[in-house]
mmCIF file of C-alpha atoms in Angstrom:
data_model
loop_
_atom_site.group_PDB
_atom_site.id
_atom_site.type_symbol
_atom_site.label_atom_id
_atom_site.label_comp_id
_atom_site.label_asym_id
_atom_site.label_seq_id
_atom_site.Cartn_x
_atom_site.Cartn_y
_atom_site.Cartn_z
ATOM 1 C CA MET D 16 -50.356 -8.469 -1.829
ATOM 2 C CA THR D 17 -51.663 -5.489 0.086
ATOM 3 C CA GLY D 18 -54.595 -3.207 -0.605
ATOM 4 C CA PRO D 19 -57.528 -1.434 0.982
ATOM 5 C CA ALA D 20 -58.904 -3.013 4.132
ATOM 6 C CA GLY D 21 -61.879 -5.292 3.694
ATOM 7 C CA VAL D 22 -65.359 -4.450 4.985
ATOM 8 C CA ARG D 23 -67.807 -6.923 6.499
ATOM 9 C CA CYS D 24 -70.764 -7.214 4.145
ATOM 10 C CA MET D 25 -73.788 -9.371 3.399
ATOM 11 C CA LEU D 26 -75.139 -9.418 -0.157
ATOM 12 C CA MET D 27 -78.876 -10.070 -0.148
ATOM 13 C CA ARG D 28 -81.760 -10.158 -2.538
ATOM 14 C CA GLY D 29 -84.615 -8.206 -1.056
ATOM 15 C CA GLY D 30 -87.835 -8.409 -3.064
ATOM 16 C CA THR D 31 -86.966 -7.666 -6.678
ATOM 17 C CA SER D 32 -83.757 -5.798 -5.845
ATOM 18 C CA LYS D 33 -80.303 -6.826 -4.719
ATOM 19 C CA GLY D 34 -78.018 -4.901 -2.421
ATOM 20 C CA ALA D 35 -75.116 -4.856 -0.005
ATOM 21 C CA TYR D 36 -76.105 -4.819 3.684
ATOM 22 C CA PHE D 37 -73.776 -3.340 6.293
ATOM 23 C CA LEU D 38 -73.799 -2.694 10.000
ATOM 24 C CA ALA D 39 -73.388 1.051 10.495
ATOM 25 C CA ASP D 40 -70.405 0.384 12.778
ATOM 26 C CA ASP D 41 -68.585 -1.331 9.914
ATOM 27 C CA LEU D 42 -68.667 1.817 7.767
ATOM 28 C CA PRO D 43 -67.147 5.289 8.270
ATOM 29 C CA ALA D 44 -69.369 7.591 10.330
ATOM 30 C CA GLU D 45 -68.742 10.637 8.113
ATOM 31 C CA PRO D 46 -71.291 10.468 5.246
ATOM 32 C CA ALA D 47 -68.933 11.801 2.564
ATOM 33 C CA VAL D 48 -66.223 9.293 3.483
ATOM 34 C CA ARG D 49 -68.765 6.477 3.751
ATOM 35 C CA ASP D 50 -70.275 7.265 0.356
ATOM 36 C CA ALA D 51 -66.895 7.441 -1.360
ATOM 37 C CA LEU D 52 -66.143 3.987 0.044
ATOM 38 C CA LEU D 53 -69.507 2.611 -1.104
ATOM 39 C CA LEU D 54 -68.898 3.859 -4.642
ATOM 40 C CA ARG D 55 -65.675 1.849 -4.735
ATOM 41 C CA ILE D 56 -67.341 -1.193 -3.185
ATOM 42 C CA MET D 57 -70.140 -1.138 -5.769
ATOM 43 C CA GLY D 58 -67.768 -0.380 -8.670
ATOM 44 C CA SER D 59 -69.166 3.036 -9.549
ATOM 45 C CA PRO D 60 -69.001 5.062 -11.704
ATOM 46 C CA ASP D 61 -68.982 2.482 -14.469
ATOM 47 C CA PRO D 62 -71.916 1.301 -16.608
ATOM 48 C CA ARG D 63 -70.962 -2.328 -15.941
ATOM 49 C CA GLN D 64 -69.714 -1.816 -12.356
ATOM 50 C CA ILE D 65 -67.160 -4.423 -13.382
ATOM 51 C CA ASP D 66 -64.824 -3.719 -10.450
ATOM 52 C CA GLY D 67 -67.396 -4.008 -7.655
ATOM 53 C CA LEU D 68 -70.534 -5.674 -6.361
ATOM 54 C CA GLY D 69 -73.025 -3.700 -8.451
ATOM 55 C CA GLY D 70 -74.833 -5.360 -11.331
ATOM 56 C CA GLY D 71 -74.939 -2.467 -13.791
ATOM 57 C CA HIS D 72 -78.522 -1.445 -12.987
ATOM 58 C CA PRO D 73 -80.113 0.760 -10.291
ATOM 59 C CA LEU D 74 -82.000 -2.295 -8.947
ATOM 60 C CA THR D 75 -78.702 -4.033 -8.170
ATOM 61 C CA SER D 76 -76.751 -0.981 -7.015
ATOM 62 C CA LYS D 77 -78.294 -0.505 -3.606
ATOM 63 C CA VAL D 78 -77.040 -0.397 -0.028
ATOM 64 C CA ALA D 79 -78.708 -0.960 3.349
ATOM 65 C CA VAL D 80 -77.024 0.399 6.469
ATOM 66 C CA VAL D 81 -78.476 -1.101 9.651
ATOM 67 C CA SER D 82 -77.946 -0.241 13.311
ATOM 68 C CA PRO D 83 -79.698 -0.592 16.677
ATOM 69 C CA SER D 84 -82.564 1.892 16.740
ATOM 70 C CA ALA D 85 -82.057 5.282 18.320
ATOM 71 C CA GLY D 86 -85.675 5.330 19.568
ATOM 72 C CA PRO D 87 -88.017 3.027 21.514
ATOM 73 C CA GLU D 88 -90.539 2.717 18.674
ATOM 74 C CA ALA D 89 -88.223 0.480 16.600
ATOM 75 C CA ASP D 90 -85.712 -2.325 17.051
ATOM 76 C CA VAL D 91 -83.361 -1.265 14.264
ATOM 77 C CA ASP D 92 -82.707 1.751 12.077
ATOM 78 C CA TYR D 93 -82.352 1.217 8.326
ATOM 79 C CA LEU D 94 -80.713 3.777 6.062
ATOM 80 C CA PHE D 95 -81.153 3.132 2.362
ATOM 81 C CA LEU D 96 -78.578 4.461 -0.083
ATOM 82 C CA GLN D 97 -79.026 4.384 -3.856
ATOM 83 C CA VAL D 98 -75.587 4.188 -5.447
ATOM 84 C CA GLY D 99 -75.250 5.592 -8.945
ATOM 85 C CA VAL D 100 -74.211 3.130 -11.625
ATOM 86 C CA ASP D 101 -72.362 5.286 -14.154
ATOM 87 C CA THR D 102 -72.329 8.388 -11.953
ATOM 88 C CA ALA D 103 -70.355 9.036 -8.762
ATOM 89 C CA GLU D 104 -73.483 9.770 -6.730
ATOM 90 C CA VAL D 105 -74.993 8.317 -3.580
ATOM 91 C CA SER D 106 -78.553 9.332 -2.722
ATOM 92 C CA ASP D 107 -80.497 9.039 0.537
ATOM 93 C CA ARG D 108 -83.545 10.913 -0.775
ATOM 94 C CA GLN D 109 -85.819 7.854 -0.848
ATOM 95 C CA ASN D 110 -86.673 4.614 0.920
ATOM 96 C CA CYS D 111 -86.456 1.183 -0.692
ATOM 97 C CA GLY D 112 -89.227 -1.229 0.198
ATOM 98 C CA ASN D 113 -87.523 -4.121 -1.566
ATOM 99 C CA LEU D 114 -84.287 -4.030 0.428
ATOM 100 C CA LEU D 115 -86.492 -3.412 3.471
ATOM 101 C CA ALA D 116 -87.601 -7.059 3.191
ATOM 102 C CA GLY D 117 -84.067 -8.182 4.024
ATOM 103 C CA VAL D 118 -83.482 -5.854 6.981
ATOM 104 C CA GLY D 119 -85.242 -8.055 9.570
ATOM 105 C CA PRO D 120 -83.410 -11.262 8.619
ATOM 106 C CA PHE D 121 -80.124 -9.335 8.430
ATOM 107 C CA ALA D 122 -80.716 -7.888 11.914
ATOM 108 C CA VAL D 123 -81.259 -11.385 13.324
ATOM 109 C CA GLU D 124 -78.217 -12.765 11.486
ATOM 110 C CA ARG D 125 -76.029 -9.996 12.888
ATOM 111 C CA GLY D 126 -77.360 -10.389 16.438
ATOM 112 C CA LEU D 127 -79.132 -7.027 16.623
ATOM 113 C CA VAL D 128 -82.474 -8.740 17.321
ATOM 114 C CA GLU D 129 -83.117 -12.011 19.143
ATOM 115 C CA PRO D 130 -85.257 -14.496 17.222
ATOM 116 C CA GLY D 131 -88.763 -14.715 18.630
ATOM 117 C CA GLY D 132 -89.606 -18.382 18.151
ATOM 118 C CA ARG D 133 -91.306 -19.879 15.114
ATOM 119 C CA ASP D 134 -91.680 -16.375 13.629
ATOM 120 C CA THR D 135 -89.877 -13.157 14.415
ATOM 121 C CA SER D 136 -91.165 -9.614 13.988
ATOM 122 C CA VAL D 137 -88.680 -6.765 13.686
ATOM 123 C CA ARG D 138 -89.745 -3.154 14.051
ATOM 124 C CA ILE D 139 -87.810 -1.012 11.577
ATOM 125 C CA ARG D 140 -87.347 2.733 11.368
ATOM 126 C CA MET D 141 -86.563 3.896 7.848
ATOM 127 C CA VAL D 142 -84.011 6.623 8.496
ATOM 128 C CA ASN D 143 -84.514 8.285 5.113
ATOM 129 C CA THR D 144 -88.028 9.437 5.992
ATOM 130 C CA GLY D 145 -88.562 8.477 9.637
ATOM 131 C CA ASP D 146 -91.385 6.110 8.652
ATOM 132 C CA LEU D 147 -91.844 2.797 10.459
ATOM 133 C CA ALA D 148 -92.416 -0.762 9.268
ATOM 134 C CA ARG D 149 -92.767 -4.196 10.817
ATOM 135 C CA ALA D 150 -91.299 -7.244 9.074
ATOM 136 C CA THR D 151 -92.359 -10.766 10.122
ATOM 137 C CA PHE D 152 -90.554 -13.867 8.849
ATOM 138 C CA PRO D 153 -89.916 -17.492 9.890
ATOM 139 C CA THR D 154 -87.183 -18.316 12.398
ATOM 140 C CA PRO D 155 -87.688 -21.988 13.287
ATOM 141 C CA ASP D 156 -85.108 -23.330 15.737
ATOM 142 C CA GLY D 157 -84.025 -19.757 16.427
ATOM 143 C CA ARG D 158 -82.453 -19.232 12.994
ATOM 144 C CA VAL D 159 -83.514 -17.390 9.864
ATOM 145 C CA ASP D 160 -84.938 -19.899 7.388
ATOM 146 C CA PRO D 161 -85.128 -18.468 3.853
ATOM 147 C CA THR D 162 -86.899 -21.494 2.376
ATOM 148 C CA GLY D 163 -90.615 -21.466 1.710
ATOM 149 C CA ASP D 164 -93.305 -21.505 -0.934
ATOM 150 C CA ALA D 165 -93.917 -17.758 -1.364
ATOM 151 C CA GLU D 166 -93.384 -16.547 -4.919
ATOM 152 C CA ILE D 167 -93.064 -13.001 -6.194
ATOM 153 C CA SER D 168 -92.965 -11.886 -9.818
ATOM 154 C CA GLY D 169 -89.537 -11.028 -11.113
ATOM 155 C CA VAL D 170 -87.748 -13.537 -8.853
ATOM 156 C CA PRO D 171 -87.220 -17.176 -9.899
ATOM 157 C CA GLY D 172 -88.252 -19.921 -7.522
ATOM 158 C CA SER D 173 -89.812 -19.552 -4.086
ATOM 159 C CA ALA D 174 -88.692 -18.516 -0.613
ATOM 160 C CA ALA D 175 -89.998 -17.794 2.854
ATOM 161 C CA ALA D 176 -92.591 -15.062 3.057
ATOM 162 C CA VAL D 177 -91.581 -11.791 4.645
ATOM 163 C CA VAL D 178 -94.752 -9.899 5.557
ATOM 164 C CA VAL D 179 -94.033 -6.166 5.700
ATOM 165 C CA GLU D 180 -96.668 -3.914 7.211
ATOM 166 C CA PHE D 181 -96.538 -0.125 7.153
ATOM 167 C CA PRO D 182 -98.417 2.059 9.621
ATOM 168 C CA PRO D 183 -99.769 5.326 8.207
ATOM 169 C CA GLY D 184 -97.025 7.874 7.682
ATOM 170 C CA ALA D 185 -96.969 11.262 9.330
ATOM 171 C CA GLY D 186 -97.025 13.153 6.037
ATOM 172 C CA PRO D 187 -100.076 13.806 3.866
ATOM 173 C CA LEU D 188 -101.152 11.158 1.374
ATOM 174 C CA LEU D 189 -101.763 13.956 -1.135
ATOM 175 C CA PRO D 190 -98.719 16.256 -0.856
ATOM 176 C CA THR D 191 -100.354 18.943 -3.005
ATOM 177 C CA GLY D 192 -103.643 18.740 -1.097
ATOM 178 C CA ARG D 193 -105.492 17.863 -4.312
ATOM 179 C CA ALA D 194 -106.617 14.604 -5.901
ATOM 180 C CA ARG D 195 -105.655 15.884 -9.330
ATOM 181 C CA ASP D 196 -103.146 18.435 -10.605
ATOM 182 C CA THR D 197 -102.277 19.621 -14.088
ATOM 183 C CA VAL D 198 -98.507 19.419 -14.413
ATOM 184 C CA ALA D 199 -96.751 20.516 -17.596
ATOM 185 C CA GLY D 200 -100.083 20.225 -19.393
ATOM 186 C CA THR D 201 -100.804 16.695 -18.147
ATOM 187 C CA ASP D 202 -103.336 15.613 -15.511
ATOM 188 C CA VAL D 203 -101.637 13.687 -12.701
ATOM 189 C CA THR D 204 -102.191 12.579 -9.129
ATOM 190 C CA CYS D 205 -99.315 13.233 -6.742
ATOM 191 C CA VAL D 206 -99.375 10.710 -3.889
ATOM 192 C CA ASP D 207 -97.000 9.714 -1.097
ATOM 193 C CA ASN D 208 -97.745 6.500 0.771
ATOM 194 C CA GLY D 209 -94.108 5.827 1.624
ATOM 195 C CA MET D 210 -92.715 6.840 -1.776
ATOM 196 C CA PRO D 211 -93.383 10.175 -3.506
ATOM 197 C CA THR D 212 -95.042 9.082 -6.735
ATOM 198 C CA VAL D 213 -96.685 10.828 -9.684
ATOM 199 C CA LEU D 214 -99.492 8.819 -11.294
ATOM 200 C CA ILE D 215 -99.993 9.485 -15.005
ATOM 201 C CA PRO D 216 -102.570 7.875 -17.323
ATOM 202 C CA ALA D 217 -100.501 6.298 -20.107
ATOM 203 C CA GLU D 218 -102.964 7.427 -22.766
ATOM 204 C CA SER D 219 -102.367 11.061 -21.836
ATOM 205 C CA LEU D 220 -98.811 10.613 -23.149
ATOM 206 C CA LYS D 221 -100.081 8.799 -26.265
ATOM 207 C CA LEU D 222 -98.905 5.434 -24.910
ATOM 208 C CA THR D 223 -100.746 2.180 -24.300
ATOM 209 C CA GLY D 224 -99.040 1.527 -20.964
ATOM 210 C CA TYR D 225 -98.134 -1.991 -22.122
ATOM 211 C CA GLU D 226 -94.858 -1.074 -23.832
ATOM 212 C CA ASP D 227 -91.667 -2.973 -23.073
ATOM 213 C CA PRO D 228 -89.397 -1.083 -20.625
ATOM 214 C CA ALA D 229 -86.544 -1.073 -23.150
ATOM 215 C CA ASP D 230 -88.752 0.591 -25.757
ATOM 216 C CA LEU D 231 -89.844 3.238 -23.248
ATOM 217 C CA GLU D 232 -86.223 3.971 -22.328
ATOM 218 C CA ALA D 233 -85.310 4.357 -25.999
ATOM 219 C CA ASP D 234 -87.990 7.008 -26.579
ATOM 220 C CA ARG D 235 -86.094 10.289 -26.211
ATOM 221 C CA ASP D 236 -89.169 12.456 -26.693
ATOM 222 C CA LEU D 237 -90.884 10.561 -23.876
ATOM 223 C CA ALA D 238 -87.841 10.967 -21.658
ATOM 224 C CA ALA D 239 -87.893 14.734 -22.171
ATOM 225 C CA ARG D 240 -91.616 14.866 -21.456
ATOM 226 C CA LEU D 241 -91.297 12.806 -18.279
ATOM 227 C CA HIS D 242 -88.390 14.934 -17.111
ATOM 228 C CA GLU D 243 -90.510 18.064 -17.531
ATOM 229 C CA ILE D 244 -93.383 16.507 -15.577
ATOM 230 C CA ARG D 245 -91.091 15.239 -12.803
ATOM 231 C CA LEU D 246 -89.417 18.589 -12.234
ATOM 232 C CA ALA D 247 -92.735 20.436 -12.037
ATOM 233 C CA ALA D 248 -94.366 17.775 -9.843
ATOM 234 C CA GLY D 249 -91.399 17.762 -7.482
ATOM 235 C CA GLU D 250 -91.860 21.449 -6.814
ATOM 236 C CA LEU D 251 -95.616 21.012 -6.270
ATOM 237 C CA MET D 252 -95.001 18.156 -3.839
ATOM 238 C CA GLY D 253 -92.663 20.241 -1.724
ATOM 239 C CA LEU D 254 -89.548 18.325 -2.760
ATOM 240 C CA GLY D 255 -87.794 21.330 -4.266
ATOM 241 C CA ASP D 256 -85.504 20.942 -7.258
ATOM 242 C CA VAL D 257 -85.462 17.212 -8.005
ATOM 243 C CA THR D 258 -83.084 17.424 -10.971
ATOM 244 C CA GLY D 259 -80.398 15.333 -9.275
ATOM 245 C CA THR D 260 -82.629 13.032 -7.233
ATOM 246 C CA THR D 261 -84.500 9.785 -7.814
ATOM 247 C CA VAL D 262 -87.826 11.000 -6.391
ATOM 248 C CA PRO D 263 -90.590 11.477 -7.173
ATOM 249 C CA LYS D 264 -91.090 8.268 -9.102
ATOM 250 C CA LEU D 265 -93.309 8.440 -12.183
ATOM 251 C CA THR D 266 -95.792 5.623 -12.804
ATOM 252 C CA LEU D 267 -97.843 5.249 -15.969
ATOM 253 C CA LEU D 268 -101.275 3.665 -15.514
ATOM 254 C CA ALA D 269 -103.284 1.566 -17.954
ATOM 255 C CA PRO D 270 -106.237 -0.808 -17.592
ATOM 256 C CA PRO D 271 -105.248 -4.280 -16.316
ATOM 257 C CA ARG D 272 -104.658 -7.105 -18.760
ATOM 258 C CA HIS D 273 -104.387 -10.131 -16.471
ATOM 259 C CA GLY D 274 -107.119 -9.776 -13.879
ATOM 260 C CA GLY D 275 -105.363 -7.250 -11.651
ATOM 261 C CA ALA D 276 -106.373 -3.733 -10.671
ATOM 262 C CA VAL D 277 -104.100 -1.772 -12.996
ATOM 263 C CA THR D 278 -101.101 -2.108 -15.309
ATOM 264 C CA THR D 279 -98.037 0.002 -14.473
ATOM 265 C CA ARG D 280 -94.806 1.237 -15.997
ATOM 266 C CA THR D 281 -92.537 2.988 -13.491
ATOM 267 C CA PHE D 282 -89.439 5.162 -14.040
ATOM 268 C CA ILE D 283 -86.519 5.404 -11.526
ATOM 269 C CA PRO D 284 -86.207 8.234 -12.550
ATOM 270 C CA VAL D 285 -85.336 7.690 -16.238
ATOM 271 C CA ARG D 286 -84.715 3.952 -16.308
ATOM 272 C CA ALA D 287 -87.907 1.969 -16.804
ATOM 273 C CA HIS D 288 -88.426 -0.422 -13.890
ATOM 274 C CA THR D 289 -88.735 -4.071 -14.941
ATOM 275 C CA SER D 290 -91.234 -4.559 -12.098
ATOM 276 C CA ILE D 291 -92.316 -2.081 -9.417
ATOM 277 C CA GLY D 292 -90.924 -1.109 -6.026
ATOM 278 C CA VAL D 293 -92.793 -2.034 -2.851
ATOM 279 C CA LEU D 294 -93.255 1.518 -1.623
ATOM 280 C CA GLY D 295 -94.020 2.712 -5.117
ATOM 281 C CA ALA D 296 -96.729 0.062 -5.325
ATOM 282 C CA ALA D 297 -98.051 1.205 -1.942
ATOM 283 C CA SER D 298 -98.427 4.719 -3.309
ATOM 284 C CA VAL D 299 -100.044 3.460 -6.517
ATOM 285 C CA ALA D 300 -102.514 1.304 -4.574
ATOM 286 C CA ALA D 301 -103.549 4.181 -2.343
ATOM 287 C CA GLY D 302 -103.753 6.535 -5.309
ATOM 288 C CA LEU D 303 -106.164 4.236 -7.138
ATOM 289 C CA ARG D 304 -108.618 4.559 -4.238
ATOM 290 C CA ILE D 305 -108.700 8.362 -4.243
ATOM 291 C CA ASP D 306 -111.927 9.809 -5.603
ATOM 292 C CA GLY D 307 -111.196 12.285 -8.355
ATOM 293 C CA GLY D 308 -107.681 10.980 -8.936
ATOM 294 C CA VAL D 309 -106.393 10.017 -12.378
ATOM 295 C CA GLY D 310 -106.212 6.345 -11.403
ATOM 296 C CA ALA D 311 -109.888 5.828 -10.600
ATOM 297 C CA PRO D 312 -111.127 5.805 -14.242
ATOM 298 C CA VAL D 313 -108.312 3.436 -15.268
ATOM 299 C CA ALA D 314 -108.321 0.890 -12.448
ATOM 300 C CA VAL D 315 -110.586 -2.113 -11.996
ATOM 301 C CA LEU D 316 -111.255 -2.363 -8.253
ATOM 302 C CA SER D 317 -113.195 -5.211 -6.697
ATOM 303 C CA GLU D 318 -115.833 -4.382 -4.126
ATOM 304 C CA GLY D 319 -114.874 -5.232 -0.578
ATOM 305 C CA GLY D 320 -111.445 -6.262 0.655
ATOM 306 C CA ASP D 321 -108.198 -4.348 0.743
ATOM 307 C CA ARG D 322 -106.094 -6.481 -1.608
ATOM 308 C CA LEU D 323 -105.045 -5.106 -4.980
ATOM 309 C CA ARG D 324 -102.954 -6.737 -7.681
ATOM 310 C CA ILE D 325 -100.598 -4.264 -9.354
ATOM 311 C CA GLU D 326 -99.517 -5.556 -12.766
ATOM 312 C CA HIS D 327 -96.033 -4.643 -14.004
ATOM 313 C CA PRO D 328 -93.739 -5.658 -16.904
ATOM 314 C CA THR D 329 -92.630 -8.978 -15.379
ATOM 315 C CA GLY D 330 -95.736 -10.002 -13.460
ATOM 316 C CA PHE D 331 -97.595 -8.572 -10.514
ATOM 317 C CA LEU D 332 -97.363 -7.447 -6.912
ATOM 318 C CA ASP D 333 -100.189 -8.069 -4.442
ATOM 319 C CA ILE D 334 -100.678 -5.383 -1.827
ATOM 320 C CA GLU D 335 -103.267 -4.676 0.830
ATOM 321 C CA SER D 336 -104.234 -1.029 0.996
ATOM 322 C CA SER D 337 -107.092 0.915 2.550
ATOM 323 C CA VAL D 338 -107.786 4.653 2.450
ATOM 324 C CA GLY D 339 -110.106 6.742 4.615
ATOM 325 C CA ALA D 340 -110.826 10.374 5.402
ATOM 326 C CA GLY D 341 -108.569 12.250 7.788
ATOM 327 C CA PRO D 342 -109.616 14.945 10.272
ATOM 328 C CA ASP D 343 -109.205 17.566 7.558
ATOM 329 C CA GLY D 344 -111.448 15.606 5.189
ATOM 330 C CA LEU D 345 -108.570 14.713 2.873
ATOM 331 C CA PRO D 346 -107.800 11.065 2.048
ATOM 332 C CA THR D 347 -105.360 9.320 4.356
ATOM 333 C CA ALA D 348 -103.797 5.860 4.288
ATOM 334 C CA ARG D 349 -105.253 3.417 6.803
ATOM 335 C CA ARG D 350 -103.373 0.168 6.211
ATOM 336 C CA THR D 351 -100.660 -1.033 3.869
ATOM 337 C CA ALA D 352 -99.118 -4.516 3.869
ATOM 338 C CA VAL D 353 -97.217 -6.553 1.314
ATOM 339 C CA VAL D 354 -95.685 -10.016 1.058
ATOM 340 C CA ARG D 355 -92.070 -10.085 -0.085
ATOM 341 C CA THR D 356 -89.222 -12.575 0.065
ATOM 342 C CA ALA D 357 -85.529 -12.130 0.815
ATOM 343 C CA ARG D 358 -82.452 -14.341 0.685
ATOM 344 C CA LYS D 359 -78.855 -14.118 1.822
ATOM 345 C CA ILE D 360 -76.543 -14.599 -1.174
ATOM 346 C CA PHE D 361 -73.180 -14.290 0.545
ATOM 347 C CA ASP D 362 -71.817 -13.179 3.879
ATOM 348 C CA GLY D 363 -68.203 -12.217 4.203
ATOM 349 C CA THR D 364 -65.715 -9.478 3.434
ATOM 350 C CA VAL D 365 -65.779 -7.180 0.436
ATOM 351 C CA PHE D 366 -62.569 -5.545 -0.733
ATOM 352 C CA PRO D 367 -63.031 -2.153 -2.410
ATOM 353 C CA ARG D 368 -60.734 -0.851 -5.066
ATOM 354 C CA ALA D 369 -58.138 1.656 -3.920
ATOM 355 C CA ALA D 370 -59.231 5.261 -3.586
ATOM 356 C CA ASP D 371 -58.356 7.570 -6.455
ATOM 357 C CA PRO D 372 -56.613 10.595 -4.897
ATOM 358 C CA ALA D 373 -57.580 12.697 -7.927
ATOM 359 C CA ARG D 374 -61.304 11.988 -7.601
ATOM 360 C CA PRO D 375 -63.355 14.473 -5.532
ATOM 361 C CA PRO D 376 -65.608 13.189 -2.717
ATOM 362 C CA ALA D 377 -68.870 11.603 -3.782
ATOM 363 C CA PRO D 378 -71.840 13.970 -3.912
ATOM 364 C CA THR D 379 -74.575 12.787 -1.546
ATOM 365 C CA SER D 380 -78.087 13.757 -2.569
ATOM 366 C CA GLY D 381 -80.320 15.029 0.187
ATOM 367 C CA GLY D 382 -78.086 14.740 3.202
ATOM 368 C CA GLN D 383 -78.604 12.112 5.893
ATOM 369 C CA ARG D 384 -81.735 12.601 7.965
#
């Protein structure tokens, strides 16, 4: 039997997502050709992704492309690609902080970074935005050890902790320059601490903020309202027409129920997240600390300390976040760090389905940066 050539691939769970990790050299250099191949590898477009690696949901239809860094400030470069499930689209318009947790271990496994002893730290440049991160994880005996007692909501069992720290980004924390904007008749806070995010009090949309994600997805009137808000907020945030993109994310805020700082419901962009993304949580955490923002009256913040617990539909995410004043007097992120886990599921060769000569090249959203 003959067919398309296989591609070296490692399937990993990173945080609360799952994705295919590739060395850049193992994929075509031309983005359009690469993306068409990734669609076939993931089994898209198909709601079930039955003929590929994807799991039929945006959280399991993700790709990490890793290479030696082009600059001295990082060890490796990480390009995140969101592969459409039932659409033939591949987007590089956002980062993914969940798959980011697996980049350091993957880089060590593939020999891009030498293990550093009991623990290894890998400096990562996120190609999508140019932002930097440092991931630290255990490497006893010079090998990645995924076992440990760290637990994160939304993932069964425990694993080794991967501590991911983000230095302040170069862009403004408040892309609109204001703590509060009125967008499509709704008060929101537009914040970007690694992920462009629009914070919306759930009660302003006549919701409790505690609804099940499936019920939120089934509400067509809500979907139309959120779409209107997202389009208008995208323009205000300098993102242009976001009709075909997955950013900005929208996060509904409600008072906490289980001792955390806030309860969240996040949309990516129309599917309701069953938890919350790492970078989305980083933006939420920073947004809660902004005086005059929509999150301040909703959140319950403890005095002293940087740690916040962000509640979501399947549990919580703990994040350390501090905000201060920048030279222009506007709020700016000082420190952001989160504990994640990651695990290699398989390492081998994936065989994509044959290319369909009648299908046009995959549209790539945003263009590689």
